Amino acid sequence: MRILVIGSGLAGINAALLASEFADVTLLSKGPLEQTNTQRAQGGIAAAVAALDDPRRHAEDTIRAGAGLCDPDAVHALTGDGPEAIERLLQLGVEFDRKADGALALATEGAHTIPRVLHAGGDRTGVHIQSALVARLAECDVDVRTHVTVSELIVEAGRCVGVVTDGRETLLADAVLLATGGAGALYRTTTNPANATGDGIALAFRAGAVVRDPEFVQFHPTALLGANSAFLISEALRGEGAVLRNAAGERFMIQVHPDAELAPRSVVARAITETMHRDDADHVMLDISHLDADFLRERFPGVYRGALNRGHDITAGPISVAPAAHYHMGGVYTDVAGRTTVPGLYAAGECASTGAHGANRVASNSLLEAAVFSSRAIDAIRREPGPARAPSGEMRTLHWRLEGCAPSLERLQATMNDLVGITRNEAGLQNALDRFSEWSAEPPTQVDPSLPLATLTARLIAEAALQRTESRGGHLRLDHPGEDPTWHRHSLWQLARE
Ligand code: SIN
C-alpha cells in the first residue's frame, strides 16, 4: 500500500510514523519540516490525565465553549482518546514538564474547568513536540520531501488517487492524507507561519470534497503586533493570572464574563475588540508583572524572550496586545475516522473540520485533535473502509475558475484583514467578494504555486461569512451582533459542477 501525507506538523508526522508500520509512505512538506503551527504552539496540549479529571468533563468544557456547533461524537472521540494520545507522545520522546514529585505539570487555560494543559519547556511545547516528531521521522522509512507544494489532487472515477506537485510531478497513492495545517497566513496579522495559507481546504474542495464552516476563523485575543507581524502571547499567561486592562487601566473582562480573562477565547477576543474600539486604540494592555520575575522567565521563556526582542518586558509592566488570526475551526469535512467525502482522501489536524471545536475552539485542544484524528485516519486507511457519508443539511455550491487568483498574497492578506477579519459586516464582505470576482477575470500574474489555493480558501471564508447572518463563536458580524437560532447549524460547501 502507498500513502501520501501532505504536511509536517503533528498530524502529518504522526500519521506518517504510524503509516510507515504497514505501508510505503511519502511525506510532502511545503516548507522546511519545522515551518508549522505545531512548532509555534506555546500553551500546550489539553487532555484529561489528572486524577480528578475525566474525558467526559473535558468534553463538557469543549462543548460549552463551542457555541452550539460541536459535534458530540467528534468531541467524545477527541477527549476519550486524549490520554492515549499523550501516552503516545511521551513514547515518541516528548518531554512534558513535570512537578517536583514527577507528576505531569498541568496548566489552566480559558474555558477549561480544571487544570489539564500539558506543556513542555514552559511555553515551548510546540518546539518540543515538533523536534521529537522530526527525530522519530528521521529514524523510520518514510520518503520525506520538503519544499514541495501540492497544486492539485488527482481524482479518477470519483476516487482520490494521488497528487500533482508544483514541479508537475505526479505521485500516485492508495490513500492521500491532508494535514496541511491552518489558514492564518491568509491574514496580514497572524500568529501562523507564512506558509499556512489553507491549501488543503482548496485542494479538497476542488477534488469534490465537502468543506464545512469555513467562516469560523479564531482570532487569538493576545498577540503582540508589529507592522506586519503578530507574536503570540500565550493564553497560559492568563491561566497564571495575567489580567487585561483598558486605556483607563481598568480590568474590563470582569464585567463581561464570570470567568473574566479565562472566558472562552471568542468572548475575550470580542471584548478586546470592543474595548479597543471604545478607547479608539489599536491595543489593550496585558499585565502579569505582579508575579515573580524569575518565575515568569522560567515558566514562559519563549514569550519572555520573544516579547523582549520586540521591546517589551513582561516582568517589568503591562504590554500591549491585540487579537490576531490564529486558528481555523472550519475545514475539510471529515467523520471521526478522518475520512472526507471523497474516497481515498483523508484529512486531519487544523485543515479538517471534525466538528470537535464547533464555532470556537478551546485553548490547547488543537494539538490534541491533530494527534487523535491523525491516528484515527491511519487506522481507517489500514482498514480501507469507504468515504465519509456526506453530512446532512443544506449544501451550498460555488463555482471556481481554476485560474482565478489574487494578484499577490499581500493583496489577498490586506483584503482578508480589512474586510473578512475579526469583525465583519455585509458591505465589507460583499466588497471582498467583488475583489475576488475582479481577480478571477484578470489573467494570472502570480508565481507562488499556492496562491490559487490560498485565494480559493479565502473566498470560501468570505462567502460563508456573508451567508451567516448572525454572530456565533469566532464569527462576529457587526450588522448581526446576536446569535440567531435559525443559524444553529453548519454551513456546507461543495464545488458546483459545470
Ligand atoms: C496559546 O498558547 O495561547 C495558544 C494555544 C492554542 O491556541 O491552543
XYZ file of C-alpha atoms and ligand atoms in Angstrom:
506
model
C 0.000 0.000 0.000
C 1.192 3.517 -0.803
C 0.176 6.505 1.324
C 0.854 10.170 0.674
C 0.850 12.536 3.629
C 0.797 16.270 2.909
C 2.047 18.360 5.809
C 4.672 18.094 8.518
C 3.044 19.288 11.746
C 1.833 16.977 14.493
C -0.970 15.492 12.358
C 1.233 14.873 9.323
C 4.270 13.385 11.022
C 2.253 11.314 13.486
C 0.302 9.896 10.560
C 3.454 9.183 8.557
C 5.060 7.389 11.501
C 2.021 5.176 12.051
C 1.519 4.514 8.334
C 5.160 3.508 7.892
C 4.422 0.433 10.014
C 2.388 -1.108 7.184
C 2.769 0.986 4.020
C 5.144 2.833 1.723
C 4.836 6.424 2.830
C 5.811 9.709 1.215
C 5.509 12.897 3.253
C 5.401 16.191 1.344
C 6.040 19.467 3.122
C 5.569 22.867 1.548
C 8.449 24.396 3.507
C 11.028 23.114 5.975
C 9.621 20.382 8.228
C 9.519 22.764 11.183
C 7.569 25.563 9.493
C 4.288 24.533 11.099
C 1.710 25.736 13.570
C 2.709 22.811 15.777
C 6.204 24.272 16.120
C 4.705 27.621 17.188
C 2.330 26.213 19.802
C 3.044 27.705 23.199
C 0.367 26.931 25.785
C 0.240 23.204 25.341
C -1.955 20.218 24.709
C -5.117 19.535 26.685
C -6.075 16.055 27.864
C -7.923 14.572 30.820
C -4.928 12.969 32.514
C -5.346 14.378 36.030
C -6.725 12.117 38.752
C -9.715 14.426 39.302
C -10.392 14.940 35.611
C -12.087 12.708 33.100
C -12.778 12.779 29.346
C -16.487 13.482 29.915
C -15.673 16.640 31.818
C -13.198 17.660 29.116
C -15.959 17.037 26.552
C -18.443 19.161 28.503
C -15.998 22.075 28.641
C -15.300 21.753 24.927
C -18.981 21.655 24.012
C -19.842 24.587 26.280
C -17.285 26.797 24.541
C -18.206 25.629 21.023
C -21.227 27.966 20.715
C -23.688 25.244 19.778
C -21.837 23.761 16.809
C -19.722 20.988 18.325
C -20.418 17.504 17.037
C -20.696 15.456 20.265
C -19.335 12.272 18.636
C -16.232 14.115 17.488
C -15.772 15.783 20.872
C -16.049 12.474 22.723
C -13.610 10.884 20.275
C -11.219 13.769 20.945
C -11.393 13.739 24.705
C -11.814 9.957 25.043
C -8.667 9.255 23.017
C -6.826 12.129 24.725
C -4.950 10.244 27.455
C -3.793 7.603 24.940
C -2.575 10.323 22.585
C -0.494 11.816 25.399
C 0.936 8.382 26.169
C 1.950 8.053 22.521
C 3.646 11.474 22.520
C 5.564 10.503 25.653
C 6.672 7.321 23.899
C 7.755 9.329 20.873
C 10.055 11.264 23.184
C 8.144 14.427 24.041
C 9.316 15.520 27.469
C 6.358 17.259 29.050
C 7.100 19.391 32.095
C 6.736 17.679 35.443
C 6.266 18.786 39.011
C 8.844 18.130 41.720
C 7.120 14.813 42.560
C 7.431 13.623 38.941
C 3.748 14.019 38.079
C 2.889 15.824 34.836
C 2.538 19.587 35.365
C -0.893 20.797 34.249
C -1.848 24.391 33.488
C -5.163 26.214 33.236
C -6.412 27.981 30.114
C -9.678 29.605 29.081
C -12.889 27.511 29.258
C -11.199 24.532 30.929
C -12.780 23.990 34.351
C -9.743 22.146 35.697
C -6.005 22.365 35.002
C -5.467 19.928 32.104
C -2.968 21.555 29.751
C 0.327 19.698 29.454
C 3.286 21.775 28.392
C 6.950 21.323 27.601
C 9.891 23.655 28.106
C 7.488 26.052 29.847
C 5.786 27.707 26.889
C 7.866 25.953 24.198
C 5.521 22.996 23.877
C 5.364 23.111 20.082
C 9.127 23.189 19.657
C 9.464 20.113 21.861
C 6.707 18.173 20.108
C 7.925 19.089 16.630
C 11.533 18.194 17.340
C 10.615 14.808 18.847
C 8.469 14.034 15.806
C 11.145 15.120 13.331
C 13.699 12.981 15.170
C 11.432 9.916 15.013
C 10.700 10.592 11.335
C 14.425 10.540 10.558
C 14.626 7.079 12.119
C 11.904 5.460 10.079
C 11.389 4.510 6.486
C 9.435 7.465 5.121
C 10.283 9.239 1.877
C 10.361 12.863 3.104
C 10.310 15.677 0.547
C 10.421 19.296 1.650
C 9.719 22.491 -0.317
C 7.142 20.755 -2.453
C 3.750 22.384 -2.973
C 0.858 20.183 -3.973
C -1.084 22.043 -6.625
C -3.813 19.505 -7.351
C -5.312 16.250 -6.185
C -5.867 13.608 -8.864
C -9.383 12.186 -8.852
C -10.239 9.248 -11.087
C -13.710 7.720 -11.157
C -14.552 9.715 -8.035
C -11.575 8.439 -6.030
C -8.513 10.406 -4.991
C -5.541 8.503 -6.412
C -2.675 10.927 -5.968
C -1.373 14.450 -6.313
C 0.317 16.755 -8.789
C 3.096 18.916 -7.383
C 4.212 22.400 -8.375
C 7.047 20.727 -10.285
C 4.314 18.965 -12.310
C 5.332 15.640 -10.820
C 2.558 13.093 -10.467
C 2.586 10.964 -7.335
C 0.059 8.146 -7.165
C -1.192 6.571 -3.936
C -3.859 4.328 -2.475
C -4.667 6.995 0.085
C -3.873 10.698 0.455
C -3.962 12.351 3.883
C -4.215 16.134 4.011
C -2.500 17.552 7.085
C -1.716 20.952 5.640
C -2.481 22.922 8.798
C -4.113 26.293 9.173
C -5.080 29.300 7.129
C -3.931 32.172 9.356
C -1.499 33.465 6.737
C -4.469 34.492 4.623
C -4.405 37.447 7.031
C -1.778 40.158 7.393
C -1.709 39.886 11.184
C -1.454 36.285 12.231
C 0.305 34.067 14.722
C 0.759 31.453 11.955
C 3.825 30.854 9.778
C 3.805 32.341 6.258
C 3.014 29.018 4.594
C -0.280 28.491 6.492
C -2.483 29.513 3.585
C -5.229 26.907 3.843
C -4.050 24.854 0.841
C -5.640 21.609 1.996
C -9.119 23.095 2.051
C -8.830 24.375 -1.510
C -7.285 21.123 -2.762
C -10.049 19.042 -1.216
C -12.780 21.417 -2.371
C -11.567 21.286 -5.957
C -11.474 17.494 -5.720
C -15.172 17.496 -4.800
C -14.946 17.125 -1.007
C -17.368 18.888 1.302
C -15.946 21.873 3.196
C -17.661 22.814 6.457
C -17.932 26.095 8.371
C -15.103 27.992 6.640
C -16.373 31.271 8.150
C -15.167 30.289 11.611
C -11.713 31.792 11.983
C -10.432 32.127 15.528
C -8.601 35.320 16.441
C -6.283 34.784 19.364
C -7.058 37.536 21.888
C -3.496 38.382 22.786
C -0.792 38.898 20.205
C 1.967 41.459 20.240
C 1.522 43.250 16.940
C 4.355 44.599 14.820
C 3.991 46.382 11.475
C 3.229 43.157 9.593
C 3.591 40.516 12.240
C 1.910 39.131 15.328
C 3.783 37.377 18.096
C 1.616 35.054 20.179
C 1.321 35.840 23.876
C 0.078 32.518 25.199
C -3.262 32.187 26.926
C -1.284 30.312 29.556
C -0.218 33.726 30.893
C -3.851 34.450 31.703
C -4.023 30.942 33.159
C -1.255 32.001 35.565
C -3.046 35.238 36.475
C -2.335 37.837 33.768
C -5.073 40.478 33.564
C -6.350 42.623 30.716
C -6.810 46.379 31.152
C -8.318 49.121 29.028
C -6.811 52.534 28.333
C -8.026 53.764 31.734
C -6.231 50.852 33.444
C -9.495 49.043 34.334
C -9.957 45.254 34.175
C -12.751 45.165 31.612
C -13.214 41.357 31.439
C -14.724 41.288 34.947
C -17.864 42.977 33.600
C -18.036 40.737 30.542
C -17.928 37.139 31.834
C -17.855 35.346 35.204
C -14.567 33.711 34.198
C -13.120 37.136 33.288
C -9.786 36.707 31.425
C -10.364 32.930 31.269
C -13.677 33.147 29.431
C -13.889 31.262 26.105
C -11.493 32.690 23.589
C -14.124 34.195 21.289
C -15.623 36.086 24.238
C -12.246 37.546 25.211
C -11.316 38.436 21.623
C -14.660 40.151 21.111
C -14.398 42.114 24.373
C -10.877 43.249 23.489
C -12.042 44.387 20.055
C -14.945 46.330 21.550
C -12.669 47.866 24.191
C -10.157 48.954 21.548
C -12.987 50.499 19.574
C -14.323 52.371 22.630
C -10.842 53.581 23.569
C -10.021 54.437 19.948
C -6.862 52.371 20.447
C -5.125 49.616 18.496
C -4.401 47.537 21.599
C -5.301 46.801 25.205
C -2.828 46.031 27.989
C -1.943 42.601 29.389
C -0.249 42.587 32.771
C 1.457 39.701 34.550
C 4.250 41.749 36.118
C 2.792 41.232 39.629
C 4.286 37.710 39.555
C 7.874 36.969 40.462
C 10.231 37.799 37.585
C 12.309 34.600 37.951
C 9.152 32.504 37.888
C 7.980 34.274 34.710
C 11.302 33.795 32.956
C 11.259 30.090 33.778
C 7.578 29.411 33.093
C 7.413 31.495 29.899
C 10.905 31.543 28.405
C 9.605 31.810 24.821
C 7.164 34.638 25.478
C 9.648 36.445 27.730
C 12.405 36.354 25.075
C 10.091 36.974 22.117
C 8.500 40.000 23.771
C 11.856 41.337 24.935
C 13.221 41.102 21.381
C 10.286 43.285 20.375
C 10.988 45.838 23.093
C 8.540 44.628 25.779
C 9.451 43.142 29.168
C 6.635 41.058 30.677
C 8.331 41.092 34.084
C 8.512 44.890 34.215
C 4.958 46.019 33.452
C 1.937 45.674 31.162
C 2.477 45.002 27.469
C 0.217 45.969 24.564
C -1.771 43.165 22.918
C -4.467 42.824 20.265
C -6.244 39.944 18.520
C -4.629 38.230 15.517
C -5.764 35.445 13.172
C -4.782 32.209 14.850
C -6.809 29.101 14.100
C -9.313 27.869 11.532
C -12.225 25.942 13.032
C -13.662 25.344 9.559
C -12.113 22.982 7.085
C -12.451 19.798 5.092
C -15.391 17.859 6.473
C -14.362 14.524 7.986
C -16.044 11.867 10.057
C -14.478 10.662 13.302
C -12.218 8.351 11.290
C -10.671 11.226 9.360
C -12.451 10.284 6.121
C -13.561 13.045 3.781
C -16.493 12.617 1.414
C -14.092 11.655 -1.411
C -12.950 8.017 -1.356
C -9.199 7.725 -0.865
C -8.930 11.233 0.636
C -8.444 11.804 4.368
C -7.793 14.923 6.425
C -6.515 15.535 9.953
C -5.370 18.443 12.076
C -6.277 22.058 11.512
C -7.222 21.664 7.837
C -10.012 19.262 8.829
C -13.410 20.040 10.253
C -14.084 17.087 12.547
C -16.724 19.004 14.477
C -14.683 18.857 17.679
C -14.343 22.637 18.002
C -17.738 23.914 16.925
C -17.685 27.659 16.355
C -14.981 28.385 18.920
C -12.047 26.140 19.756
C -10.973 25.754 23.345
C -7.313 26.534 24.011
C -4.915 23.627 23.579
C -7.487 21.291 22.036
C -5.903 21.700 18.607
C -2.704 19.749 19.214
C -4.832 17.054 20.791
C -7.097 16.983 17.744
C -4.082 16.664 15.454
C -2.727 13.721 17.455
C -6.040 11.915 17.925
C -7.520 12.238 14.458
C -4.299 11.585 12.530
C -4.052 8.269 14.396
C -7.688 7.539 13.634
C -7.231 8.392 9.951
C -4.315 5.997 9.585
C -6.371 3.324 11.302
C -9.168 3.916 8.797
C -6.734 3.770 5.866
C -5.360 0.483 7.156
C -8.878 -0.934 7.333
C -9.757 0.682 3.979
C -13.424 1.472 4.583
C -15.429 3.724 2.252
C -15.634 7.525 2.349
C -17.473 9.511 4.987
C -21.174 9.867 4.428
C -21.919 13.434 3.317
C -23.180 15.477 6.272
C -26.887 16.248 6.278
C -28.004 19.835 5.780
C -28.283 22.404 3.061
C -25.309 22.229 0.682
C -24.108 25.476 -0.899
C -22.225 25.274 -4.143
C -19.585 27.579 -5.502
C -18.181 27.915 -8.998
C -14.478 28.238 -9.246
C -12.404 29.063 -12.258
C -9.102 27.351 -11.872
C -7.120 30.389 -12.910
C -8.937 32.802 -10.568
C -6.245 34.111 -8.308
C -5.268 37.136 -6.225
C -2.503 39.169 -7.847
C -0.315 38.646 -4.783
C -0.501 37.160 -1.305
C -0.139 40.681 0.120
C -3.272 41.875 -1.716
C -5.141 38.817 -0.511
C -3.998 39.336 3.080
C -4.969 43.011 3.032
C -8.444 42.099 1.773
C -8.907 39.438 4.427
C -7.578 41.629 7.231
C -9.631 44.677 6.320
C -12.886 43.088 5.141
C -13.088 39.497 6.463
C -11.313 39.987 9.799
C -12.341 39.715 13.417
C -15.364 41.962 12.824
C -17.390 41.665 9.652
C -20.386 43.283 8.000
C -22.336 42.819 4.813
C -20.819 45.749 2.935
C -17.241 44.722 3.709
C -17.817 41.068 2.873
C -19.529 41.998 -0.383
C -16.636 44.291 -1.191
C -14.204 41.403 -0.584
C -16.219 39.113 -2.842
C -16.276 41.768 -5.570
C -12.487 41.816 -5.435
C -12.384 38.039 -5.789
C -14.593 38.315 -8.879
C -12.385 41.012 -10.381
C -9.344 38.871 -9.751
C -10.835 35.849 -11.465
C -11.403 37.956 -14.567
C -7.747 39.045 -14.631
C -5.049 36.903 -16.253
C -2.888 35.266 -13.562
C 0.347 37.083 -12.754
C 1.369 35.048 -9.718
C 4.425 32.889 -9.378
C 3.613 31.432 -5.957
C 2.130 27.988 -6.711
C -0.103 28.017 -3.671
C -1.652 31.429 -4.388
C -4.595 29.992 -6.381
C -5.296 27.650 -3.463
C -4.983 30.445 -0.917
C -7.368 32.581 -2.938
C -9.966 29.838 -3.094
C -9.819 29.163 0.645
C -10.075 32.900 1.335
C -13.066 33.155 -0.953
C -14.794 30.254 0.819
C -14.275 32.037 4.139
C -15.721 35.283 2.771
C -18.692 33.604 1.046
C -19.619 31.680 4.164
C -19.131 34.737 6.380
C -21.565 36.673 4.213
C -24.115 33.870 4.316
C -24.073 33.517 8.097
C -26.164 36.487 9.186
C -25.510 36.168 12.907
C -22.630 36.293 15.383
C -21.540 32.972 16.834
C -18.224 31.828 18.293
C -15.370 33.202 16.227
C -17.688 34.738 13.596
C -18.592 38.293 14.609
C -20.984 40.239 12.360
C -21.376 43.860 13.464
C -24.617 44.081 11.493
C -25.970 40.894 13.148
C -24.495 41.045 16.665
C -26.543 38.255 18.275
C -26.875 34.507 17.800
C -29.761 33.541 15.511
C -31.352 30.163 16.365
C -32.109 29.554 12.675
C -28.328 29.539 12.164
C -27.814 26.852 14.772
C -26.339 24.696 12.017
C -23.208 24.140 10.000
C -22.519 25.702 6.658
C -21.613 23.154 3.998
C -19.846 23.931 0.736
C -19.158 21.937 -2.379
C -17.793 22.689 -5.848
C -20.509 23.458 -8.390
C -20.443 21.074 -11.308
C -20.314 22.949 -14.647
C -1.813 29.738 23.384
O -0.784 29.342 23.909
O -2.488 30.654 23.832
C -2.269 29.108 22.115
C -2.761 27.775 22.405
C -3.855 27.402 21.474
O -4.179 28.139 20.561
O -4.447 26.342 21.703
